[in-house]
PDB file of C-alpha atoms in Angstrom:
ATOM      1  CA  UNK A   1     -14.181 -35.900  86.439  1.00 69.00           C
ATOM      2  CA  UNK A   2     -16.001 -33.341  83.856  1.00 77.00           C
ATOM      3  CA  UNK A   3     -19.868 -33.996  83.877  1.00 86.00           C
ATOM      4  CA  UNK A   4     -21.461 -32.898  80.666  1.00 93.00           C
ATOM      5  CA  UNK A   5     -25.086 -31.423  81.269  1.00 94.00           C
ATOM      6  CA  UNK A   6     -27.578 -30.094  78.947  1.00 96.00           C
ATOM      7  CA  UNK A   7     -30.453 -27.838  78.783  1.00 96.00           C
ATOM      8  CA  UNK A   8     -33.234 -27.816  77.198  1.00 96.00           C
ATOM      9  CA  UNK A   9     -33.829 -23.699  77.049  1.00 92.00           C
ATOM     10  CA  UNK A  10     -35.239 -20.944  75.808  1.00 81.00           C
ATOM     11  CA  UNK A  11     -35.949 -18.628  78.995  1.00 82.00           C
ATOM     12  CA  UNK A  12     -34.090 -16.466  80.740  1.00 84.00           C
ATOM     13  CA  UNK A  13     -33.610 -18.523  83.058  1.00 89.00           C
ATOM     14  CA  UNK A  14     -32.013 -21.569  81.372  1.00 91.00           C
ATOM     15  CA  UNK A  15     -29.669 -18.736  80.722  1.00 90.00           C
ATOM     16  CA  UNK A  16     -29.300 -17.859  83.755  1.00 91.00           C
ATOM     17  CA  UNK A  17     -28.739 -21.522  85.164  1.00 93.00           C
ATOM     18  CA  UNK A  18     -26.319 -21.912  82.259  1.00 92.00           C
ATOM     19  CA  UNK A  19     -23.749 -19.627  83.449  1.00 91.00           C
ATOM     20  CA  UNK A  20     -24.336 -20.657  87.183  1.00 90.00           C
ATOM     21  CA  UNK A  21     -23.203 -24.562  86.289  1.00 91.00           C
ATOM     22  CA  UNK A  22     -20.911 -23.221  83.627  1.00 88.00           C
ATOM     23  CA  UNK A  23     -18.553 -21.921  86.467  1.00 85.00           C
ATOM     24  CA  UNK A  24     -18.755 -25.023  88.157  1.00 75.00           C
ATOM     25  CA  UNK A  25     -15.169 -26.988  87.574  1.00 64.00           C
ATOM     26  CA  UNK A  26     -16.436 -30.451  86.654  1.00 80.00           C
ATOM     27  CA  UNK A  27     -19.593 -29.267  84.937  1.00 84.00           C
ATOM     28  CA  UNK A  28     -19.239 -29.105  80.825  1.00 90.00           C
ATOM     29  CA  UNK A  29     -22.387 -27.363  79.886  1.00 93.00           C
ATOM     30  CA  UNK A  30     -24.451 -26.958  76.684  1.00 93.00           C
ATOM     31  CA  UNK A  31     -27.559 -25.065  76.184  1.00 93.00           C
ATOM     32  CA  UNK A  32     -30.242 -25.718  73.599  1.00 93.00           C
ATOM     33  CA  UNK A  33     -32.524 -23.700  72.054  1.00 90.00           C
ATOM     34  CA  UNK A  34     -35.367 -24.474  70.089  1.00 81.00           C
ATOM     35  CA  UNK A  35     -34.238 -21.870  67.382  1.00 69.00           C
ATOM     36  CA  UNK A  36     -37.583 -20.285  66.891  1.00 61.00           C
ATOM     37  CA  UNK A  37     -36.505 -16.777  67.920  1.00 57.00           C
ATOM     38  CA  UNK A  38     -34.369 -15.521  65.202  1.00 51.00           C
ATOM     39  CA  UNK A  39     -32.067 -13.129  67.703  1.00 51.00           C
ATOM     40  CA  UNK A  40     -31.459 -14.578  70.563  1.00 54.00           C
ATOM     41  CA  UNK A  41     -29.864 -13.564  73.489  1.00 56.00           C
ATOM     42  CA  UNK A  42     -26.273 -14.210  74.142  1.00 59.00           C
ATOM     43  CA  UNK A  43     -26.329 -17.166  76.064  1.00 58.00           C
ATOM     44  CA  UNK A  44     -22.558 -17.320  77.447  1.00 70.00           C
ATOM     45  CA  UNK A  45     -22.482 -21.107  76.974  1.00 85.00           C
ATOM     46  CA  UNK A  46     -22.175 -23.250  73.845  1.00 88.00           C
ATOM     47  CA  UNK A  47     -24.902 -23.579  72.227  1.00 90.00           C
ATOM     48  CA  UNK A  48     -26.431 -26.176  70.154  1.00 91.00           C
ATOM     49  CA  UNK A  49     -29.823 -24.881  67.782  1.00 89.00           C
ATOM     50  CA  UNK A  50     -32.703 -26.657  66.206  1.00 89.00           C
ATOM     51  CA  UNK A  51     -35.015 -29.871  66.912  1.00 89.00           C
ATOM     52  CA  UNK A  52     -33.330 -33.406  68.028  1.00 94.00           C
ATOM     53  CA  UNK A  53     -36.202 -35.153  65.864  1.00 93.00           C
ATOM     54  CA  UNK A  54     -38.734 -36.265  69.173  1.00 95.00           C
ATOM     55  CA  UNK A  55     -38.173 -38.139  72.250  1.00 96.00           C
ATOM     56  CA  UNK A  56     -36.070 -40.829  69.739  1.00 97.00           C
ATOM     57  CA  UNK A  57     -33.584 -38.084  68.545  1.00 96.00           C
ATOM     58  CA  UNK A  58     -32.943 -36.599  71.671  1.00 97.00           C
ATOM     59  CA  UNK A  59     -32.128 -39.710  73.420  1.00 97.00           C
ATOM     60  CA  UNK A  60     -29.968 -40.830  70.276  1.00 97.00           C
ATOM     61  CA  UNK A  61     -28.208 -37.224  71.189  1.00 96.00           C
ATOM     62  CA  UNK A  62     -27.646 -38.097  74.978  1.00 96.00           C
ATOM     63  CA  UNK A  63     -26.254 -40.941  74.241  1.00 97.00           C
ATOM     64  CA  UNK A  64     -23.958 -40.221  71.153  1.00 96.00           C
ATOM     65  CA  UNK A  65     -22.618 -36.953  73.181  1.00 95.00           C
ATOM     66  CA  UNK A  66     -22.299 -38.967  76.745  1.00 95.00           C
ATOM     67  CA  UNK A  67     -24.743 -36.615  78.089  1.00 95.00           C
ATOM     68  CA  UNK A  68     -24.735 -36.883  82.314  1.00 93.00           C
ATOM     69  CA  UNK A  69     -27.816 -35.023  83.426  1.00 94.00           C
ATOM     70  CA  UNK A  70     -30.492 -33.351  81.010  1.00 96.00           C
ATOM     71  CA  UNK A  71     -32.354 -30.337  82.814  1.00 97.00           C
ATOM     72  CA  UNK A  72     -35.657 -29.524  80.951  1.00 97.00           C
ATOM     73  CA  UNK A  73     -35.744 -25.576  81.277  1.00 95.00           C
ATOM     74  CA  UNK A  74     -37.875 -24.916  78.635  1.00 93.00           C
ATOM     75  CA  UNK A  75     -41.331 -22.506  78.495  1.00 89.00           C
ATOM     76  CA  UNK A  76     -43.954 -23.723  81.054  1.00 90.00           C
ATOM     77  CA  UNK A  77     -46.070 -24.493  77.532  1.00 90.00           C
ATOM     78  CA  UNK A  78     -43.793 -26.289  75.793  1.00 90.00           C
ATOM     79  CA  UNK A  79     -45.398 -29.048  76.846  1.00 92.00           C
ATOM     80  CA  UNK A  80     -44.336 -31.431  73.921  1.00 94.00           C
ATOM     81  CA  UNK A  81     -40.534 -30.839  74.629  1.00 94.00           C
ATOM     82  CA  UNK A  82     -41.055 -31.180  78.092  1.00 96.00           C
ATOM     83  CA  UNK A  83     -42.372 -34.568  77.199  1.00 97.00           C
ATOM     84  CA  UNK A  84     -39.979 -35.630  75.048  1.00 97.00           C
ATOM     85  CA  UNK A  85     -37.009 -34.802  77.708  1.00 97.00           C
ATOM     86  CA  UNK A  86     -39.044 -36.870  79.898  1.00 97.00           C
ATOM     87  CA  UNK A  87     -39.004 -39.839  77.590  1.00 97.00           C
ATOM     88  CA  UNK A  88     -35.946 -39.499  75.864  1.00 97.00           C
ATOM     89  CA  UNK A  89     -34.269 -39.426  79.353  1.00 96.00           C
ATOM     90  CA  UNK A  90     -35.887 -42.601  80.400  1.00 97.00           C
ATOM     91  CA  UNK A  91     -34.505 -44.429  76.850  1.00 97.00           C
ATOM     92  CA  UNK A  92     -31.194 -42.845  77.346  1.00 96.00           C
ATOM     93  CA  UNK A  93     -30.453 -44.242  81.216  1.00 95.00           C
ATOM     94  CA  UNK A  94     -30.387 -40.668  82.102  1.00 95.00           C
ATOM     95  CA  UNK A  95     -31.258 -38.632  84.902  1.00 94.00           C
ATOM     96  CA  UNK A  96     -33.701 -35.386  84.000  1.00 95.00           C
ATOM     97  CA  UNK A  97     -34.275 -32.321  86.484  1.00 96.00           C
ATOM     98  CA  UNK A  98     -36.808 -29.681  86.065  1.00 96.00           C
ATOM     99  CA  UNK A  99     -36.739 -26.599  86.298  1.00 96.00           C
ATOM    100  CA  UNK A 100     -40.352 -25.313  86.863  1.00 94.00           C
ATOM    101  CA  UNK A 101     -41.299 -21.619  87.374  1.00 90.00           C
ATOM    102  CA  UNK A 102     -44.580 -21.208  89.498  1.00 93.00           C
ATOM    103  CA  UNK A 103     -47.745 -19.790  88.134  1.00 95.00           C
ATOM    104  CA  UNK A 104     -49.680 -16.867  88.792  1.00 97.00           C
ATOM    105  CA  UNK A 105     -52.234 -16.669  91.059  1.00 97.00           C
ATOM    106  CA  UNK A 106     -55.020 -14.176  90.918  1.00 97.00           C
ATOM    107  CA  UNK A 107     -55.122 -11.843  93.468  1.00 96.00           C
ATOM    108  CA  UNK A 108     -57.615  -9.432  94.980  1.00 96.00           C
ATOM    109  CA  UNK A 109     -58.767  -6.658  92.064  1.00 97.00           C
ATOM    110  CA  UNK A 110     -58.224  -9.284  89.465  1.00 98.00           C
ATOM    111  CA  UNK A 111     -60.494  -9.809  86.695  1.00 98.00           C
ATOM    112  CA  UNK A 112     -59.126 -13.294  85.001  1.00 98.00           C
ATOM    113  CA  UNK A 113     -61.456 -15.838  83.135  1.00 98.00           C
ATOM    114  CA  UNK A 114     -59.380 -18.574  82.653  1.00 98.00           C
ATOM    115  CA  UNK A 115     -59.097 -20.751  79.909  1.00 98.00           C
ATOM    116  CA  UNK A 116     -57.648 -24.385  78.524  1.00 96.00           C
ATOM    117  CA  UNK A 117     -56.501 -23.535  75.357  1.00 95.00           C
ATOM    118  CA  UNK A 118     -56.021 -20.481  72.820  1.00 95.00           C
ATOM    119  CA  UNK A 119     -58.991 -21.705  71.032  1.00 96.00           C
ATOM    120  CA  UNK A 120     -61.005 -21.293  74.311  1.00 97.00           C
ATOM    121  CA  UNK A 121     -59.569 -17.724  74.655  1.00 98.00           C
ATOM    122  CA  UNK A 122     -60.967 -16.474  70.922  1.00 98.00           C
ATOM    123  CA  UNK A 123     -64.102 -17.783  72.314  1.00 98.00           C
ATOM    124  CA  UNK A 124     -64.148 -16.252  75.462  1.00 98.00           C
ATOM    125  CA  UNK A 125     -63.817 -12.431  74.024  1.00 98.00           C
ATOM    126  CA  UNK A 126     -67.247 -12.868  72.668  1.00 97.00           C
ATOM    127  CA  UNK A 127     -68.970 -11.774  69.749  1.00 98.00           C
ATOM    128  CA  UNK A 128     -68.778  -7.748  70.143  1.00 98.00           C
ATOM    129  CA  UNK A 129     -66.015  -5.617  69.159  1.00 98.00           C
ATOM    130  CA  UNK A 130     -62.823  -5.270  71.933  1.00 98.00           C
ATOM    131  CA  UNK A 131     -59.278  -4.084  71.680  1.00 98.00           C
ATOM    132  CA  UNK A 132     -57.464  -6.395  72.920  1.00 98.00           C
ATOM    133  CA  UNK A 133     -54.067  -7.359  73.614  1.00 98.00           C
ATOM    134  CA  UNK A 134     -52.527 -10.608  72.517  1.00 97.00           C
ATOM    135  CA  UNK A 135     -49.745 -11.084  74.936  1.00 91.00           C
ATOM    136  CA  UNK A 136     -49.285 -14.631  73.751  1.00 89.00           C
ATOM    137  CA  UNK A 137     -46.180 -14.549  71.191  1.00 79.00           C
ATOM    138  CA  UNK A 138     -46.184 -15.111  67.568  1.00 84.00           C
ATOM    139  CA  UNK A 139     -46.898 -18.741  67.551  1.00 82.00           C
ATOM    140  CA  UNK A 140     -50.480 -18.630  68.929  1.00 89.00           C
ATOM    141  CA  UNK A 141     -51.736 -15.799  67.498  1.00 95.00           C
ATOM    142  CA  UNK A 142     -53.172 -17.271  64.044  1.00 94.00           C
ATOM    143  CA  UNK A 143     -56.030 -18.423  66.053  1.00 96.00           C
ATOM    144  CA  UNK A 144     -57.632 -15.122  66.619  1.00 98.00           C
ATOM    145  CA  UNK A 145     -58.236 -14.816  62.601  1.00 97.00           C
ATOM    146  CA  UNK A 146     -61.511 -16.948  64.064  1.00 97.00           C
ATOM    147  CA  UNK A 147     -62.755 -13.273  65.485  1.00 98.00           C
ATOM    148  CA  UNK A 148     -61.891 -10.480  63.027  1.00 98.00           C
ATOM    149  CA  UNK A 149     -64.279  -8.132  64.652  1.00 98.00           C
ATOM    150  CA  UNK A 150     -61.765  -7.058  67.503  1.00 98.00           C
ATOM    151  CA  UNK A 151     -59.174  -4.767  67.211  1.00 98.00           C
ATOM    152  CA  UNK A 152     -55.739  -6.593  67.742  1.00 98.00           C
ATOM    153  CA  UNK A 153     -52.533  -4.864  69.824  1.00 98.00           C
ATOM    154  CA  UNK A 154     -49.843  -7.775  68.773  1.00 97.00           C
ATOM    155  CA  UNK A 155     -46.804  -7.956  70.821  1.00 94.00           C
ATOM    156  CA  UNK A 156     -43.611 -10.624  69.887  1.00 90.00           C
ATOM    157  CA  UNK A 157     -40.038 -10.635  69.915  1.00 86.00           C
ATOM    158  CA  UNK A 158     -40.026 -12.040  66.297  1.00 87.00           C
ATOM    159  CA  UNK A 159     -42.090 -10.583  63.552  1.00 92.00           C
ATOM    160  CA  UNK A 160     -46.013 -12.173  63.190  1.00 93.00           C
ATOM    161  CA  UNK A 161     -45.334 -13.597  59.550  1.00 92.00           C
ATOM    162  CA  UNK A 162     -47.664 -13.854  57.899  1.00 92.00           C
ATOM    163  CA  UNK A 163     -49.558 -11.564  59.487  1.00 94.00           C
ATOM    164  CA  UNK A 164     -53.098 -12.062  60.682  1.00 95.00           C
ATOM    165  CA  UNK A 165     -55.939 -11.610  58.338  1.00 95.00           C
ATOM    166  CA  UNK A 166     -57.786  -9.202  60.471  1.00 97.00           C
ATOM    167  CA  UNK A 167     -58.878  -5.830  59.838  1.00 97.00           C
ATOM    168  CA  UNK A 168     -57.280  -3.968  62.338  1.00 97.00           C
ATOM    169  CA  UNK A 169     -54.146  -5.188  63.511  1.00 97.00           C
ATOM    170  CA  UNK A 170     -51.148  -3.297  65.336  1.00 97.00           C
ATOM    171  CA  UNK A 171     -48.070  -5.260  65.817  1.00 96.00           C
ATOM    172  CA  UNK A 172     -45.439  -4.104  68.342  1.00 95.00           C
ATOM    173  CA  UNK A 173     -41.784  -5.967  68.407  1.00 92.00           C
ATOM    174  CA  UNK A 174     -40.213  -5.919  72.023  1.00 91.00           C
ATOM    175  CA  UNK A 175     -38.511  -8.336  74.056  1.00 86.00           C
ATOM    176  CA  UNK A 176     -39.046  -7.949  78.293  1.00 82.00           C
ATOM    177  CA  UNK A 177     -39.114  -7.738  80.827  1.00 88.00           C
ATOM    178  CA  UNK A 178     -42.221  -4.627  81.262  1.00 92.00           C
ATOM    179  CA  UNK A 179     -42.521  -2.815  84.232  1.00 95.00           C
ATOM    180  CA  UNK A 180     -46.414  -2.374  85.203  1.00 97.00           C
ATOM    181  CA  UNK A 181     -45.919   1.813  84.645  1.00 97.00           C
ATOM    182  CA  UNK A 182     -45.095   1.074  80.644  1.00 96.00           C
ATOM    183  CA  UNK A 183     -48.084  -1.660  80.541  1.00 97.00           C
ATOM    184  CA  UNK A 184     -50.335   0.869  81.895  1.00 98.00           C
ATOM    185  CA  UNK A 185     -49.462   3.457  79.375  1.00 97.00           C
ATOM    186  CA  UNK A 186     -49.947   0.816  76.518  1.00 97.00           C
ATOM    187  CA  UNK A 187     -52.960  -0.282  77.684  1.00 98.00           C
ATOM    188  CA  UNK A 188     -54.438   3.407  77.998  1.00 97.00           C
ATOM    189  CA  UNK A 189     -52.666   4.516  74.981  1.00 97.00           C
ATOM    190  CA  UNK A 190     -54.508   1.781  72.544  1.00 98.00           C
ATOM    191  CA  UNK A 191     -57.969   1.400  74.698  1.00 98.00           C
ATOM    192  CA  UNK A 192     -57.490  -1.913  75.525  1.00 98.00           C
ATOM    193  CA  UNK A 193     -59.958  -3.507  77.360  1.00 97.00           C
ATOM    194  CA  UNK A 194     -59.383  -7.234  77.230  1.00 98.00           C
ATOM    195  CA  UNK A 195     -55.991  -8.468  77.847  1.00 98.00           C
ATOM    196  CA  UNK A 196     -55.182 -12.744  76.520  1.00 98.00           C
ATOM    197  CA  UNK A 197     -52.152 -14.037  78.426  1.00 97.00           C
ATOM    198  CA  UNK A 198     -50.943 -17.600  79.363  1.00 95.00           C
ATOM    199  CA  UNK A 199     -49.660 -18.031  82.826  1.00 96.00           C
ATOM    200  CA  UNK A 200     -46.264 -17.754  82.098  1.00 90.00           C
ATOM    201  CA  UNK A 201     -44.741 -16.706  85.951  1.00 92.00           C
ATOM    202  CA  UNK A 202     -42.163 -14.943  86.814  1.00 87.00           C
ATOM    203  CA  UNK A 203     -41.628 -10.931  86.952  1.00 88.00           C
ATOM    204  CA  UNK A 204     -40.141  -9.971  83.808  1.00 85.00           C
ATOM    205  CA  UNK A 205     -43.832 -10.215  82.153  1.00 90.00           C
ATOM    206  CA  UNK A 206     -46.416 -10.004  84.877  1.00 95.00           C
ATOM    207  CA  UNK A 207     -46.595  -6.126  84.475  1.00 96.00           C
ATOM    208  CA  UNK A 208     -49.013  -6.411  81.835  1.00 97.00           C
ATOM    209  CA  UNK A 209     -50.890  -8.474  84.659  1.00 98.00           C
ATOM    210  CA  UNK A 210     -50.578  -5.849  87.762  1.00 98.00           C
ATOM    211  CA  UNK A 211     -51.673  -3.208  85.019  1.00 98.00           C
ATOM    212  CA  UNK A 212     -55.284  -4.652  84.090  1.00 98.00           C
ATOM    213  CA  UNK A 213     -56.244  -5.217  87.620  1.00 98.00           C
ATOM    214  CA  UNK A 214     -55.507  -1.259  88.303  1.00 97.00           C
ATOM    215  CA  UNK A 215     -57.232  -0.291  85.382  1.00 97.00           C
ATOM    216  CA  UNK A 216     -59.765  -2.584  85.532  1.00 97.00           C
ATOM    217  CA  UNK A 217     -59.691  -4.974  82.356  1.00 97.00           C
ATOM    218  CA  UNK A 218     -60.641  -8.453  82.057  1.00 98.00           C
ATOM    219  CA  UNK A 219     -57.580 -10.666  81.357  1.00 98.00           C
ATOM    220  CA  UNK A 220     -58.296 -13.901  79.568  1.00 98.00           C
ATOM    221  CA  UNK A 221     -55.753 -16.507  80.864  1.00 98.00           C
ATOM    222  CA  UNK A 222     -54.541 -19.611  78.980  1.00 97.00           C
ATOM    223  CA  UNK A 223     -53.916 -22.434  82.075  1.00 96.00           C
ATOM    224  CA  UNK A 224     -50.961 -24.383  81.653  1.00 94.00           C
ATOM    225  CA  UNK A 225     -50.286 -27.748  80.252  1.00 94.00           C
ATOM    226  CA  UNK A 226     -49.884 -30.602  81.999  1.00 92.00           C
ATOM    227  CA  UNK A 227     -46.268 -31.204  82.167  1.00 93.00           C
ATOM    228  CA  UNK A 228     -44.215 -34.365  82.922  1.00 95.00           C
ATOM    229  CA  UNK A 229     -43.865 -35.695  86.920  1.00 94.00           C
ATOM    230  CA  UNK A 230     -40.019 -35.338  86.735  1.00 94.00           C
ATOM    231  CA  UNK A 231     -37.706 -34.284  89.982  1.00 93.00           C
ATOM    232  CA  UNK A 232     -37.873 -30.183  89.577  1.00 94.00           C
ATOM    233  CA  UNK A 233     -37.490 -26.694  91.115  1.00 95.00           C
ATOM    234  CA  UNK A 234     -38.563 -23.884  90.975  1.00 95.00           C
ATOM    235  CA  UNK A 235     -36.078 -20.897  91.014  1.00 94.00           C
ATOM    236  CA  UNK A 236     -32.506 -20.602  89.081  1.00 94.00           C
ATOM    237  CA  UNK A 237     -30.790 -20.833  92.983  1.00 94.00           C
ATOM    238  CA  UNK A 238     -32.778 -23.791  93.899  1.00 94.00           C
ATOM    239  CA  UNK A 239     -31.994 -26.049  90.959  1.00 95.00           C
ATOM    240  CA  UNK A 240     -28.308 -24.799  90.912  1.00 92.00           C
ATOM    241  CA  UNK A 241     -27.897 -25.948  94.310  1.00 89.00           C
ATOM    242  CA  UNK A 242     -29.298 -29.099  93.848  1.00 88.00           C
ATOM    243  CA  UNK A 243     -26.917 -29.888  91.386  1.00 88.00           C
ATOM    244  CA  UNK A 244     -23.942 -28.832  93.561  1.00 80.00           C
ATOM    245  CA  UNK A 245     -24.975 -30.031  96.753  1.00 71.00           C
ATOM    246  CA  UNK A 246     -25.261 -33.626  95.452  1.00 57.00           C
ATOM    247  CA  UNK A 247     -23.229 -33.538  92.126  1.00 60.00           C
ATOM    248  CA  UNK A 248     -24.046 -35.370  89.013  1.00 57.00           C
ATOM    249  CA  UNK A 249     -22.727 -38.219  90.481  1.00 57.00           C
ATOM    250  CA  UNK A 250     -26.168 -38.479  93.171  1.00 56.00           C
ATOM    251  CA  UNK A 251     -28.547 -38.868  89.836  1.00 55.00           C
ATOM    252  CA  UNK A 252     -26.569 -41.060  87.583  1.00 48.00           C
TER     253      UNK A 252
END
């Protein structure tokens, strides 16, 4: 019997966990992405784009497509969606994983003041004149508009449109991961001396991290939301083999 799973994406590794129940014979999988980045990966699965309307659309969706198991692999801060799944899983009758990369941790050499909310971070900078980096993505970044006396090094997959009404603004477009070497030249190379981050996890982005603490540089770190108490993970491997040690049979 097929199962039909989707998930909720967006990171690599949704991707990743994609193709790994993709090769699975009885699993049917789709992956959805939010459709905020305008050139996305090749995900190697079908793919379904845009919103599902809240926790009421989704769970219209898992039912009208027979959905089996929803896996909520979205951002660590996309806290709404990861609500939503939550919800929209509980309407539907069906069973939700999660898959839930761990946090950093500061470590010895660190410099972090840590933060609730992006708000909180403009704040924390201060009233005198920094460069610093927003390592934050284009959707946050408006806030800093709220301290035009620092000198801005904007980094984003996507274009910052509009862009910030700031004096000095440089905008770079990349997509990861960055090896600590390159984030040390950056830094260096444009003076920076503050660095805002959230606590996204992983390796593909924590070189910007491992390259303030050997410079020296105060990073200001967003904490992350609180997310739904759902059944979760917290590697690719882990979450895979849950799925294919029990089946989708053991959660429906």
């Amino acid at each position: 019997m097929t199962h039909r799973i989707l998930i909720l994406g967006g990171t690599t590794e949704a991707r990743q966990l994609a193709g790994k129940l993709a090769a699975g014979a009885d699993c049917l999988v789709t992956l959805s992405l939010a459709g905020r980045t305008e050139s996305p990966v090749a995900q190697g699965v079908p793919v379904r784009t845009g919103g599902f309307g809240g926790a009421d659309g989704l769970a219209a969706h898992l039912r009208e497509t027979g959905i089996d198991l929803l896996i909520d692999a979205t951002h660590p801060y996309a806290a709404q969606i990861s609500a939503n799944a939550a919800q929209a899983a509980r309407m539907a009758g069906v069973p939700v994983l999660a898959l839930r990369r761990p946090g950093w941790e500061p470590v010895e050499g660190d410099r972090w003041t840590q933060v609730d909310t992006t708000g909180d971070a403009v704040q924390a900078l201060g009233p005198a004149p920094r460069h610093v980096f927003l390592a934050l993505g284009r959707q946050e970044v408006a806030a800093f508009e709220a301290a035009p006396q620092h000198h801005y090094l904007i980094r984003s997959v996507d274009p910052v449109e509009p862009k910030l009404a700031v004096p000095d603004a440089t905008y770079l477009l990349a997509r990861g991961p960055f090896r600590e070497t390159e984030e040390r030249a950056l830094l260096e190379k444009h003076r920076i001396d503050a660095v805002v981050s959230k606590n996204s996890g992983g390796e593909a982005t924590y070189g910007k991290i491992a390259a303030a603490r050997a410079v020296g540089i105060e990073v200001v770190m967003v904490r992350r939301p609180a997310l739904p108490d759902v059944p979760s993970a917290e590697t690719v491997e882990a979450l895979a083999a849950i799925v294919n040690q029990f089946g989708v049979d053991h959660f429906l």
